[in-house]
Amino acid sequence: MRRTLTVAAAAAALLVSAGPLPVAEAGGAAPVAAGRWGVHEAESFWTPQRMASARPLPPVPPEPAAAPRAPVAPQAPVAPQPPVTPVPSVPPVHIPPAPPVPDATESPSPTPTVTTTQPAPTPTPVTLPAPAPAPASPVRPALPRIPAAGPGVGQDFGGLPVVGRMFLVKGGGSYFCTASVVASPGRNLVISAAHCLLGSDTQQVAFVPKYTRAKPRPFGMFPVVRTAAGRSKIWIDQRYRTQGVNRAAALDVAFAQVGPGPKGRRVQDVVGGNRLVTGAGYAHARATLIGHPSTAARPRLCVNRTTKYTSADGRIPGSFLRIACTGYPGGTSGGPFLLRLDGRTGTGDVVGVIGGWKTGGDKPDVSYSSYFGADIRKLYEKAVAGAKAP
């Protein structure tokens, strides 16, 4: 079982009061011309009905017990420890939150940067070059109430503008994962799990911030940009493509460039962006997990501590962040692990996304993330360079 829809989950969903679990269209999603893929085409294709009928990606076929490929080089800078023993975290160096810009007349907020800390007594941050920041704009109270619950208890809530669903077509079916905006100089990047966006048949990709069934486009739709050759601008570590979702589970992270929304504005200018923090360690006393479950009409939020999990399965090598949070089935893949979530701006520091070990976990109440180390930072830098705003 993986972080994808299973037969048991589908049967259980039929009992949910919100109605039966959405399925892909029987005849497959209608194709879109390989040329232009802008917001008009995306909104015409991803109607509220099609979005509601989308489902999580099908299970990834298991790999043979003896894989001939070499394992991914360990990314963790700390020594392996028993799975249940937390590793003391080093507070990452980061900049203050970047608030979202409510309307087109306001100035954009400062461009956040990515910092990398090393697990040493005196970490040295690595800051990416960024354009000069503009004056910050005032923040208006437009965020929903964030539910309060005990550690590890997941609750459905109204959502955050910075997190949403990533819709896509694969093999003729309509599917979705969770994604979130990550702050970047071009103000046009989102982050999700690599297994969600893997494959040349991944098409018609679009990000919808704060999606709910009742309000499917509260901030509009942001299509993933296509190249002149018709390929979506998605960055995934090449080792993940060649070695597969198990052998390269430590690299289950993807970045995608999205185009302007319906009013011609960049996604980060509309909803804000989380700061990407790498090298922050595995153990965090308070992390917020957000995802879009397949069985719910709204997103889900949970707060708990994270610990280090080192795989004992040679087919899935590596160490991962682990968090116990109830109710994260298929559809939540790609959901962010957030530290220091600011209730005023609705943004925080992203240190993981649901994925990695068994593409996020083999139980809906325990989730995992690939560790955000030097490899993820390099992938982000590559995405930043390739997604420069025109």
C-alpha positions as CSV (number, residue, x, y, z in Angstrom):
1,M,0.0,0.0,0.0
2,R,1.3,3.4,-0.9
3,R,0.2,7.0,-0.5
4,T,-2.3,6.4,-3.3
5,L,-5.9,5.2,-3.6
6,T,-6.5,1.6,-2.8
7,V,-9.6,-0.6,-3.3
8,A,-10.3,-0.5,0.5
9,A,-10.1,3.3,0.5
10,A,-12.4,3.5,-2.4
11,A,-15.0,1.3,-0.8
12,A,-14.8,3.3,2.5
13,A,-15.3,6.5,0.5
14,L,-18.7,5.4,-0.7
15,L,-19.9,5.8,2.9
16,V,-18.8,9.4,3.3
17,S,-21.7,11.8,3.5
18,A,-20.1,14.1,0.9
19,G,-20.8,11.4,-1.7
20,P,-18.9,8.7,-3.6
21,L,-15.2,9.0,-4.2
22,P,-14.6,10.9,-7.5
23,V,-13.3,8.7,-10.4
24,A,-11.7,9.6,-13.7
25,E,-13.9,9.9,-16.7
26,A,-14.8,6.6,-18.2
27,G,-13.7,7.6,-21.6
28,G,-10.5,9.4,-20.4
29,A,-9.9,13.1,-20.3
30,A,-10.3,14.9,-23.5
31,P,-6.8,15.9,-24.9
32,V,-5.7,19.5,-25.2
33,A,-3.7,20.7,-28.2
34,A,0.1,20.3,-27.6
35,G,0.6,24.0,-28.3
36,R,-0.7,26.7,-26.0
37,W,-1.5,25.9,-22.4
38,G,-2.4,29.1,-20.6
39,V,-4.9,30.0,-17.9
40,H,-7.8,30.2,-20.4
41,E,-7.1,26.7,-21.7
42,A,-6.5,25.4,-18.1
43,E,-9.7,26.8,-16.8
44,S,-11.7,25.5,-19.8
45,F,-10.3,22.0,-19.4
46,W,-10.3,21.8,-15.5
47,T,-14.0,22.6,-15.0
48,P,-15.4,22.3,-11.4
49,Q,-17.0,19.0,-12.4
50,R,-13.7,17.6,-13.8
51,M,-11.8,18.7,-10.7
52,A,-14.3,17.1,-8.4
53,S,-14.1,13.8,-10.4
54,A,-10.3,13.7,-10.2
55,R,-8.8,11.0,-8.0
56,P,-5.3,10.3,-6.5
57,L,-2.8,8.6,-8.8
58,P,-3.0,4.8,-9.0
59,P,-0.5,2.7,-7.0
60,V,3.0,2.5,-8.3
61,P,3.9,-1.0,-9.4
62,P,6.3,-2.7,-6.9
63,E,9.9,-3.2,-7.9
64,P,11.7,-6.5,-7.8
65,A,13.4,-7.5,-4.6
66,A,16.8,-7.4,-6.1
67,A,17.2,-4.2,-8.0
68,P,20.3,-3.9,-10.1
69,R,20.6,-0.1,-9.7
70,A,22.9,1.4,-7.1
71,P,21.2,3.2,-4.2
72,V,21.0,6.9,-3.9
73,A,23.9,8.4,-2.0
74,P,22.9,9.3,1.6
75,Q,21.8,13.0,1.9
76,A,21.7,13.2,5.7
77,P,24.6,14.9,7.3
78,V,24.0,13.2,10.6
79,A,24.9,9.6,11.7
80,P,22.1,7.0,11.4
81,Q,20.2,6.4,14.5
82,P,17.4,4.0,15.6
83,P,14.1,4.8,13.9
84,V,12.3,6.0,17.0
85,T,15.1,8.2,18.4
86,P,14.8,11.8,17.4
87,V,17.9,13.7,16.3
88,P,18.3,17.1,18.0
89,S,17.5,19.7,15.4
90,V,19.6,22.8,14.7
91,P,17.4,25.9,14.3
92,P,17.6,26.8,10.6
93,V,18.6,30.3,9.6
94,H,15.8,31.9,7.7
95,I,14.3,35.3,6.8
96,P,11.0,36.7,8.1
97,P,7.8,35.5,6.4
98,A,6.8,37.0,3.0
99,P,3.1,38.1,3.2
100,P,0.8,37.6,0.2
101,V,-0.2,40.6,-1.8
102,P,-4.0,41.0,-1.7
103,D,-4.6,42.9,-4.9
104,A,-2.9,44.2,-8.0
105,T,-2.5,47.7,-6.7
106,E,-0.2,46.8,-3.9
107,S,3.5,46.3,-4.1
108,P,5.0,42.8,-4.1
109,S,6.4,41.6,-0.8
110,P,10.2,41.0,-0.3
111,T,11.6,38.1,-2.3
112,P,12.5,35.4,0.3
113,T,15.7,33.4,-0.1
114,V,16.6,29.8,0.7
115,T,19.0,29.2,3.5
116,T,20.8,26.0,4.3
117,T,22.1,25.1,7.8
118,Q,24.5,22.4,8.6
119,P,24.2,20.2,11.7
120,A,27.1,21.8,13.5
121,P,27.5,24.1,16.5
122,T,27.8,27.2,14.2
123,P,25.9,26.6,10.9
124,T,26.8,28.7,7.9
125,P,23.8,29.7,5.8
126,V,23.9,29.5,2.0
127,T,21.8,32.2,0.5
128,L,20.8,32.2,-3.1
129,P,21.1,35.4,-5.1
130,A,17.9,37.3,-5.4
131,P,16.7,40.6,-6.8
132,A,16.4,43.6,-4.5
133,P,13.3,43.3,-2.4
134,A,10.4,45.7,-2.8
135,P,8.7,47.4,0.3
136,A,6.4,45.1,2.2
137,S,2.7,45.5,1.8
138,P,0.2,45.5,4.7
139,V,-1.5,42.2,5.3
140,R,-5.3,42.0,5.5
141,P,-6.9,39.4,7.8
142,A,-8.3,37.0,5.1
143,L,-7.1,33.7,6.5
144,P,-9.5,31.0,7.8
145,R,-9.4,30.0,11.5
146,I,-6.8,27.3,11.9
147,P,-8.3,24.5,14.1
148,A,-6.8,23.6,17.4
149,A,-6.5,19.9,18.3
150,G,-4.2,17.6,20.2
151,P,-0.8,16.6,18.7
152,G,-1.3,14.2,15.8
153,V,-5.0,14.7,15.4
154,G,-5.9,15.7,11.8
155,Q,-8.8,18.0,11.1
156,D,-10.5,19.2,7.9
157,F,-10.4,23.0,7.7
158,G,-10.9,25.8,5.2
159,G,-7.4,25.7,3.9
160,L,-4.5,28.1,3.3
161,P,-4.1,30.1,0.1
162,V,-0.5,28.9,-0.2
163,V,-1.5,25.2,-0.4
164,G,-3.7,23.6,-3.0
165,R,-4.3,20.8,-5.4
166,M,-2.1,20.0,-8.4
167,F,-4.4,18.6,-11.2
168,L,-3.0,16.5,-14.0
169,V,-3.9,14.0,-16.8
170,K,-2.0,10.7,-17.0
171,G,-3.0,7.8,-19.2
172,G,-6.3,9.5,-20.1
173,G,-7.5,9.8,-16.5
174,S,-7.9,12.9,-14.3
175,Y,-5.8,12.9,-11.1
176,F,-4.6,15.2,-8.4
177,C,-1.9,15.5,-5.6
178,T,-1.2,18.3,-3.1
179,A,1.2,21.1,-3.8
180,S,2.2,24.4,-2.3
181,V,3.9,27.7,-3.4
182,V,7.6,28.0,-2.6
183,A,9.1,31.4,-2.5
184,S,11.4,32.2,-5.4
185,P,12.9,35.2,-7.2
186,G,10.5,34.6,-10.1
187,R,7.6,34.2,-7.7
188,N,6.3,31.4,-9.9
189,L,7.3,28.0,-8.4
190,V,5.3,25.3,-6.6
191,I,6.7,22.2,-4.8
192,S,5.1,18.7,-4.7
193,A,6.2,15.1,-4.7
194,A,8.2,13.8,-7.7
195,H,6.1,10.6,-7.9
196,C,3.0,12.8,-8.5
197,L,4.5,14.5,-11.6
198,L,6.7,11.7,-13.0
199,G,6.3,10.5,-16.5
200,S,6.2,11.9,-20.1
201,D,2.5,11.2,-20.2
202,T,1.8,13.8,-17.4
203,Q,-0.2,16.5,-19.2
204,Q,-2.7,19.4,-18.6
205,V,-1.0,20.2,-15.3
206,A,-2.4,23.0,-13.2
207,F,-2.2,24.3,-9.7
208,V,-5.3,25.5,-7.8
209,P,-4.6,27.3,-4.5
210,K,-6.9,26.6,-1.6
211,Y,-9.1,24.2,-3.5
212,T,-12.3,23.0,-1.9
213,R,-15.3,21.3,-3.5
214,A,-17.5,24.2,-2.4
215,K,-15.2,26.9,-3.8
216,P,-13.0,25.2,-6.4
217,R,-11.2,28.3,-7.7
218,P,-11.0,30.9,-4.9
219,F,-7.8,32.4,-6.3
220,G,-8.1,31.2,-9.8
221,M,-6.0,28.6,-11.6
222,F,-2.2,28.6,-12.4
223,P,-1.2,26.3,-15.3
224,V,2.2,24.6,-15.3
225,V,4.2,26.3,-18.0
226,R,5.0,24.3,-21.2
227,T,8.1,24.6,-23.3
228,A,8.0,25.3,-27.0
229,A,8.2,21.5,-27.5
230,G,5.1,21.1,-25.4
231,R,6.8,19.6,-22.3
232,S,5.7,20.8,-18.8
233,K,8.4,22.7,-16.9
234,I,8.9,20.3,-14.0
235,W,12.2,19.7,-12.3
236,I,12.8,16.2,-10.8
237,D,16.3,14.8,-9.9
238,Q,17.4,12.6,-12.8
239,R,18.3,9.8,-10.4
240,Y,14.7,9.6,-9.4
241,R,13.7,9.2,-13.0
242,T,16.2,6.5,-13.7
243,Q,16.4,4.5,-10.5
244,G,12.6,4.6,-9.7
245,V,10.4,5.6,-6.8
246,N,11.9,3.0,-4.3
247,R,15.6,3.1,-4.9
248,A,15.6,6.9,-5.2
249,A,12.9,7.5,-2.5
250,A,15.2,10.0,-0.8
251,L,14.7,12.3,-3.8
252,D,10.9,12.3,-4.0
253,V,10.6,16.1,-4.6
254,A,9.6,18.1,-7.6
255,F,9.4,21.8,-8.5
256,A,7.1,23.2,-11.2
257,Q,6.9,26.6,-12.9
258,V,3.3,27.9,-13.1
259,G,2.1,30.7,-15.4
260,P,0.1,33.7,-14.4
261,G,-3.5,33.4,-13.1
262,P,-6.7,34.8,-14.6
263,K,-5.7,38.4,-13.8
264,G,-2.2,38.1,-15.2
265,R,-0.6,38.0,-11.7
266,R,2.1,35.5,-10.5
267,V,1.0,32.9,-8.0
268,Q,3.3,34.2,-5.2
269,D,2.0,37.7,-5.6
270,V,-1.5,36.4,-5.2
271,V,-1.2,33.9,-2.3
272,G,2.3,34.3,-0.9
273,G,5.0,31.6,-0.6
274,N,6.6,29.3,1.9
275,R,10.4,29.6,2.4
276,L,12.4,26.5,1.4
277,V,14.8,25.5,4.2
278,T,17.3,22.7,3.8
279,G,19.7,21.0,6.2
280,A,17.4,21.6,9.2
281,G,17.6,18.1,10.6
282,Y,14.9,15.5,11.2
283,A,13.5,16.2,14.7
284,H,11.2,19.2,15.1
285,A,9.0,19.8,18.1
286,R,6.1,21.3,16.1
287,A,5.5,20.8,12.4
288,T,2.2,21.5,10.5
289,L,1.1,18.9,7.9
290,I,-1.4,20.0,5.2
291,G,-2.8,17.8,2.5
292,H,-5.9,17.2,0.3
293,P,-7.4,13.8,1.2
294,S,-9.2,11.8,-1.5
295,T,-12.1,11.3,0.8
296,A,-12.7,14.9,1.9
297,A,-14.2,18.0,0.2
298,R,-11.7,20.2,2.1
299,P,-8.0,20.0,3.0
300,R,-6.7,18.6,6.2
301,L,-4.4,20.1,8.9
302,C,-2.4,18.4,11.7
303,V,0.3,19.5,14.1
304,N,2.8,17.1,15.7
305,R,6.5,16.6,16.2
306,T,8.7,14.9,13.5
307,T,11.3,12.2,14.1
308,K,13.9,10.5,12.0
309,Y,13.1,7.2,10.3
310,T,15.9,5.1,8.7
311,S,14.6,2.5,6.3
312,A,15.6,-1.1,7.1
313,D,14.4,-2.2,3.6
314,G,17.3,-2.4,1.2
315,R,14.9,-1.8,-1.7
316,I,14.0,1.6,-0.2
317,P,17.2,3.0,1.2
318,G,17.6,6.3,3.1
319,S,16.5,8.3,6.1
320,F,13.2,10.3,6.1
321,L,11.2,12.7,8.2
322,R,8.3,10.9,9.9
323,I,5.2,12.4,11.5
324,A,2.1,10.8,13.1
325,C,-1.0,12.5,11.9
326,T,-4.4,10.9,11.5
327,G,-6.4,10.8,8.2
328,Y,-3.9,11.4,5.4
329,P,-4.8,8.9,2.6
330,G,-4.5,9.2,-1.2
331,G,-4.4,12.7,-2.6
332,T,-2.2,14.1,0.2
333,S,1.1,13.3,-1.5
334,G,3.1,16.4,-2.0
335,G,1.5,18.1,1.0
336,P,4.0,20.4,2.9
337,F,5.7,19.8,6.3
338,L,5.7,23.4,7.6
339,L,7.7,24.9,10.5
340,R,6.9,28.2,12.1
341,L,3.5,28.6,10.4
342,D,2.5,32.2,10.7
343,G,-1.2,32.5,11.3
344,R,-1.1,36.2,10.1
345,T,0.4,35.5,6.7
346,G,-0.5,31.8,6.3
347,T,3.1,30.9,5.3
348,G,6.0,29.1,7.0
349,D,9.2,27.2,6.4
350,V,8.8,24.1,4.2
351,V,11.2,21.3,5.3
352,G,9.4,18.4,3.6
353,V,6.6,17.1,1.4
354,I,4.6,13.9,1.8
355,G,6.5,11.3,-0.2
356,G,9.7,9.3,-0.1
357,W,9.4,6.1,1.9
358,K,6.7,4.1,0.1
359,T,5.8,7.4,-1.6
360,G,4.7,8.9,1.7
361,G,3.8,5.9,3.9
362,D,1.9,2.7,4.0
363,K,-0.7,3.9,6.6
364,P,-2.9,7.0,6.4
365,D,-2.0,7.9,10.0
366,V,1.8,8.1,9.6
367,S,3.4,10.2,6.9
368,Y,7.0,10.6,5.6
369,S,9.1,13.0,3.6
370,S,12.4,12.8,1.8
371,Y,15.0,14.7,3.7
372,F,15.6,18.3,2.4
373,G,19.4,18.4,2.1
374,A,22.0,19.5,-0.4
375,D,20.4,17.6,-3.3
376,I,17.0,19.3,-2.8
377,R,18.6,22.7,-2.6
378,K,20.5,22.1,-5.8
379,L,17.3,21.0,-7.5
380,Y,15.6,24.2,-6.3
381,E,18.4,26.3,-7.6
382,K,18.1,24.5,-11.0
383,A,14.4,25.3,-11.0
384,V,15.0,28.9,-10.1
385,A,17.4,29.3,-13.0
386,G,15.0,27.7,-15.4
387,A,11.9,29.5,-14.3
388,K,13.1,33.1,-14.6
389,A,10.2,35.4,-15.1
390,P,10.0,36.9,-18.7
